Amino acid sequence: ALALPAAAYMLQEKEAHAAEMERSFIAIKPDGVQRGLIAEIISRFERKGFKLVAIKIVIPSKDFAQKHYHDLKERPFFNGLCDFLSSGPVVAMVWEGEGVIKYGRKLIGATDPQKSEPGTIRGDLAVVVGRNIIHGSDGPETAKDEINLWFKPEELTSYSSNTEKWIYG
Ligand code: ADP
């Protein structure tokens, strides 16, 4: 008689977590790749408990970079920024987890590395705003748009890992 409610409870818990799962687009920019920081950056997201569900290395065209940064097209640094993003390989990733969009931004740190806290990726590993080594989606809508821009649906994986019960309880 106890077995069924317990199983139902477990299922509810699992569904509750699934509902809270979100995905963020994270990219290591050409400076981070050239400086040999790929593993360091991936490691920070991985150790936190977030799950890597898509990854590839690509050299974006300038046109593609302009699409990615379309929100910034009126800014004076837009052209230089797009030239820079398309100047070399970028590691494009999708990370999944509870709160990954907002907390991913915390792991990354403030846009200007001079203002990023020590302990953050930009705070520890970058010096100037034009070479701040990493991009992370700034909200649920941009995350969706950026994932769709950089990845085809079949490039996104979906899997469970045995560590999840130790990360989420
Ligand atoms: P974030 O990447 O933290 O979301 P923004 O969306 O404001 O920041 O800007 C996108 C990128 O544009 C930054 O990561 C940085 O590489 C570049 N950028 C922002 N501000 C400047 C600036 N004043 N001068 C040069 N590049 C800038």
CSV table of C-alpha atoms and ligand atoms in Angstrom, one decimal:
chain,number,residue,atom,x,y,z
A,1,ALA,CA,0.0,0.0,0.0
A,2,LEU,CA,3.0,2.3,0.6
A,3,ALA,CA,4.7,1.6,-2.7
A,4,LEU,CA,2.3,3.5,-4.9
A,5,PRO,CA,2.2,6.9,-3.1
A,6,ALA,CA,6.0,6.8,-2.7
A,7,ALA,CA,6.5,6.2,-6.4
A,8,ALA,CA,4.0,8.9,-7.2
A,9,TYR,CA,5.8,11.3,-4.9
A,10,MET,CA,9.2,10.5,-6.6
A,11,LEU,CA,7.6,11.1,-10.0
A,12,GLN,CA,6.2,14.4,-8.9
A,13,GLU,CA,9.7,15.5,-7.6
A,14,LYS,CA,11.2,14.5,-10.9
A,15,GLU,CA,8.6,16.4,-12.9
A,16,ALA,CA,9.1,19.5,-10.6
A,17,HIS,CA,12.8,19.6,-11.4
A,18,ALA,CA,12.2,19.0,-15.1
A,19,ALA,CA,9.8,22.0,-15.2
A,20,GLU,CA,12.5,24.2,-13.6
A,21,MET,CA,15.3,23.2,-16.0
A,22,GLU,CA,16.3,25.9,-18.3
A,23,ARG,CA,19.0,26.3,-21.0
A,24,SER,CA,21.4,29.0,-21.7
A,25,PHE,CA,23.7,29.7,-24.7
A,26,ILE,CA,27.3,30.2,-23.6
A,27,ALA,CA,30.1,30.9,-26.1
A,28,ILE,CA,33.9,31.1,-25.6
A,29,LYS,CA,34.9,33.9,-27.8
A,30,PRO,CA,38.0,33.8,-30.1
A,31,ASP,CA,40.2,35.4,-27.4
A,32,GLY,CA,39.3,32.7,-24.9
A,33,VAL,CA,40.0,29.9,-27.4
A,34,GLN,CA,43.3,31.4,-28.5
A,35,ARG,CA,44.4,31.9,-24.9
A,36,GLY,CA,43.8,28.2,-24.1
A,37,LEU,CA,40.9,28.8,-21.7
A,38,ILE,CA,38.4,26.3,-23.1
A,39,ALA,CA,38.8,23.7,-20.5
A,40,GLU,CA,39.0,26.2,-17.7
A,41,ILE,CA,35.7,27.8,-18.7
A,42,ILE,CA,33.9,24.5,-19.3
A,43,SER,CA,35.2,23.3,-16.0
A,44,ARG,CA,33.6,26.1,-14.0
A,45,PHE,CA,30.1,25.4,-15.5
A,46,GLU,CA,30.6,21.6,-15.1
A,47,ARG,CA,31.8,21.7,-11.5
A,48,LYS,CA,28.9,24.0,-10.5
A,49,GLY,CA,26.5,21.2,-11.6
A,50,PHE,CA,25.2,22.5,-14.9
A,51,LYS,CA,24.9,20.0,-17.7
A,52,LEU,CA,26.5,20.4,-21.2
A,53,VAL,CA,23.8,19.5,-23.8
A,54,ALA,CA,25.4,20.9,-27.0
A,55,ILE,CA,28.9,22.0,-28.0
A,56,LYS,CA,30.7,22.8,-31.3
A,57,ILE,CA,33.7,24.9,-32.5
A,58,VAL,CA,33.0,27.2,-35.4
A,59,ILE,CA,34.4,30.4,-37.1
A,60,PRO,CA,31.3,32.5,-37.5
A,61,SER,CA,31.0,34.8,-40.5
A,62,LYS,CA,30.7,38.5,-40.0
A,63,ASP,CA,27.1,38.3,-41.1
A,64,PHE,CA,26.4,35.7,-38.5
A,65,ALA,CA,28.2,37.7,-35.8
A,66,GLN,CA,25.9,40.7,-36.7
A,67,LYS,CA,22.9,38.5,-36.3
A,68,HIS,CA,24.1,37.3,-32.9
A,69,TYR,CA,24.7,40.9,-31.7
A,70,HIS,CA,21.8,42.5,-33.5
A,71,ASP,CA,20.6,44.1,-30.3
A,72,LEU,CA,23.8,46.2,-30.2
A,73,LYS,CA,23.7,47.4,-33.8
A,74,GLU,CA,23.4,51.1,-32.8
A,75,ARG,CA,26.4,50.9,-30.4
A,76,PRO,CA,29.7,52.5,-31.6
A,77,PHE,CA,31.6,49.3,-30.9
A,78,PHE,CA,29.2,47.1,-32.9
A,79,ASN,CA,31.4,46.8,-36.0
A,80,GLY,CA,34.6,46.0,-34.1
A,81,LEU,CA,32.8,43.6,-31.9
A,82,CYS,CA,31.4,41.7,-35.0
A,83,ASP,CA,34.8,41.7,-36.7
A,84,PHE,CA,36.3,40.3,-33.5
A,85,LEU,CA,33.7,37.5,-33.0
A,86,SER,CA,34.3,36.4,-36.6
A,87,SER,CA,38.1,36.6,-36.3
A,88,GLY,CA,38.6,33.0,-35.2
A,89,PRO,CA,37.1,29.9,-33.7
A,90,VAL,CA,34.3,30.2,-31.1
A,91,VAL,CA,33.2,27.4,-28.8
A,92,ALA,CA,29.4,27.5,-28.9
A,93,MET,CA,27.6,25.6,-26.1
A,94,VAL,CA,24.2,25.0,-24.5
A,95,TRP,CA,24.2,24.5,-20.8
A,96,GLU,CA,21.2,23.2,-18.9
A,97,GLY,CA,20.2,23.4,-15.2
A,98,GLU,CA,18.0,25.1,-12.7
A,99,GLY,CA,18.7,28.9,-12.9
A,100,VAL,CA,21.5,28.4,-15.5
A,101,ILE,CA,20.7,31.7,-17.3
A,102,LYS,CA,20.9,34.0,-14.3
A,103,TYR,CA,23.6,32.0,-12.4
A,104,GLY,CA,25.6,31.6,-15.6
A,105,ARG,CA,25.8,35.4,-15.8
A,106,LYS,CA,27.1,35.3,-12.2
A,107,LEU,CA,29.8,32.8,-13.1
A,108,ILE,CA,30.8,35.0,-16.0
A,109,GLY,CA,30.9,38.3,-14.2
A,110,ALA,CA,30.2,41.9,-15.2
A,111,THR,CA,30.7,42.9,-18.9
A,112,ASP,CA,33.7,45.0,-18.1
A,113,PRO,CA,36.4,42.8,-16.6
A,114,GLN,CA,37.6,45.8,-14.6
A,115,LYS,CA,34.3,45.6,-12.8
A,116,SER,CA,33.9,41.8,-12.6
A,117,GLU,CA,34.4,40.4,-9.1
A,118,PRO,CA,37.4,38.1,-8.5
A,119,GLY,CA,36.2,34.6,-8.6
A,120,THR,CA,34.2,35.2,-11.8
A,121,ILE,CA,35.4,34.0,-15.2
A,122,ARG,CA,36.0,37.6,-16.5
A,123,GLY,CA,37.2,38.8,-13.1
A,124,ASP,CA,39.8,36.1,-13.0
A,125,LEU,CA,40.8,35.7,-16.6
A,126,ALA,CA,40.2,38.9,-18.6
A,127,VAL,CA,41.3,42.6,-18.4
A,128,VAL,CA,39.4,44.7,-21.0
A,129,VAL,CA,35.8,44.9,-22.2
A,130,GLY,CA,36.6,44.3,-25.8
A,131,ARG,CA,38.4,41.0,-24.9
A,132,ASN,CA,36.2,39.6,-22.2
A,133,ILE,CA,36.5,35.9,-23.5
A,134,ILE,CA,32.9,34.7,-23.0
A,135,HIS,CA,29.3,35.3,-23.9
A,136,GLY,CA,26.2,34.2,-21.9
A,137,SER,CA,22.5,34.7,-22.7
A,138,ASP,CA,21.0,37.5,-20.6
A,139,GLY,CA,17.5,36.2,-20.3
A,140,PRO,CA,15.0,33.4,-21.2
A,141,GLU,CA,14.0,35.0,-24.5
A,142,THR,CA,17.6,35.8,-25.7
A,143,ALA,CA,18.6,32.3,-24.6
A,144,LYS,CA,15.9,30.7,-26.8
A,145,ASP,CA,16.9,33.0,-29.8
A,146,GLU,CA,20.6,32.4,-29.4
A,147,ILE,CA,20.2,28.6,-29.1
A,148,ASN,CA,18.1,28.6,-32.3
A,149,LEU,CA,20.6,30.8,-34.1
A,150,TRP,CA,23.7,28.7,-33.3
A,151,PHE,CA,22.3,25.2,-33.2
A,152,LYS,CA,20.0,23.0,-35.2
A,153,PRO,CA,17.4,21.1,-33.1
A,154,GLU,CA,19.2,17.8,-33.8
A,155,GLU,CA,22.5,19.1,-32.4
A,156,LEU,CA,20.8,19.5,-29.0
A,157,THR,CA,21.0,16.5,-26.8
A,158,SER,CA,18.7,15.5,-23.9
A,159,TYR,CA,19.9,13.0,-21.3
A,160,SER,CA,19.8,12.3,-17.6
A,161,SER,CA,22.8,11.8,-15.5
A,162,ASN,CA,23.2,9.8,-12.3
A,163,THR,CA,24.7,12.8,-10.5
A,164,GLU,CA,21.5,14.8,-10.8
A,165,LYS,CA,20.1,13.3,-7.6
A,166,TRP,CA,23.2,14.4,-5.8
A,167,ILE,CA,22.9,17.9,-7.3
A,168,TYR,CA,19.2,18.5,-6.9
A,169,GLY,CA,18.3,16.0,-4.2
B,1,ADP,P1,27.5,41.0,-22.1
B,1,ADP,O1,28.4,40.3,-23.0
B,1,ADP,O2,28.0,41.1,-20.7
B,1,ADP,O3,26.1,40.5,-22.2
B,1,ADP,P2,26.7,43.3,-23.7
B,1,ADP,O4,25.6,42.5,-24.3
B,1,ADP,O5,26.4,44.7,-23.2
B,1,ADP,O6,27.5,42.6,-22.5
B,1,ADP,O7,27.8,43.5,-24.8
B,1,ADP,C1,28.2,42.5,-25.6
B,1,ADP,C2,29.7,42.5,-25.8
B,1,ADP,O8,30.0,43.7,-26.5
B,1,ADP,C3,30.5,42.5,-24.5
B,1,ADP,O9,30.6,41.2,-24.0
B,1,ADP,C4,31.8,43.1,-25.0
B,1,ADP,O10,32.6,42.1,-25.7
B,1,ADP,C5,31.3,44.1,-26.1
B,1,ADP,N1,31.3,45.4,-25.5
B,1,ADP,C6,30.4,45.9,-24.6
B,1,ADP,N2,30.6,47.1,-24.3
B,1,ADP,C7,31.7,47.5,-25.0
B,1,ADP,C8,32.5,48.7,-25.1
B,1,ADP,N3,32.2,49.8,-24.4
B,1,ADP,N4,33.6,48.6,-25.9
B,1,ADP,C9,33.9,47.5,-26.6
B,1,ADP,N5,33.2,46.4,-26.5
B,1,ADP,C10,32.2,46.4,-25.7
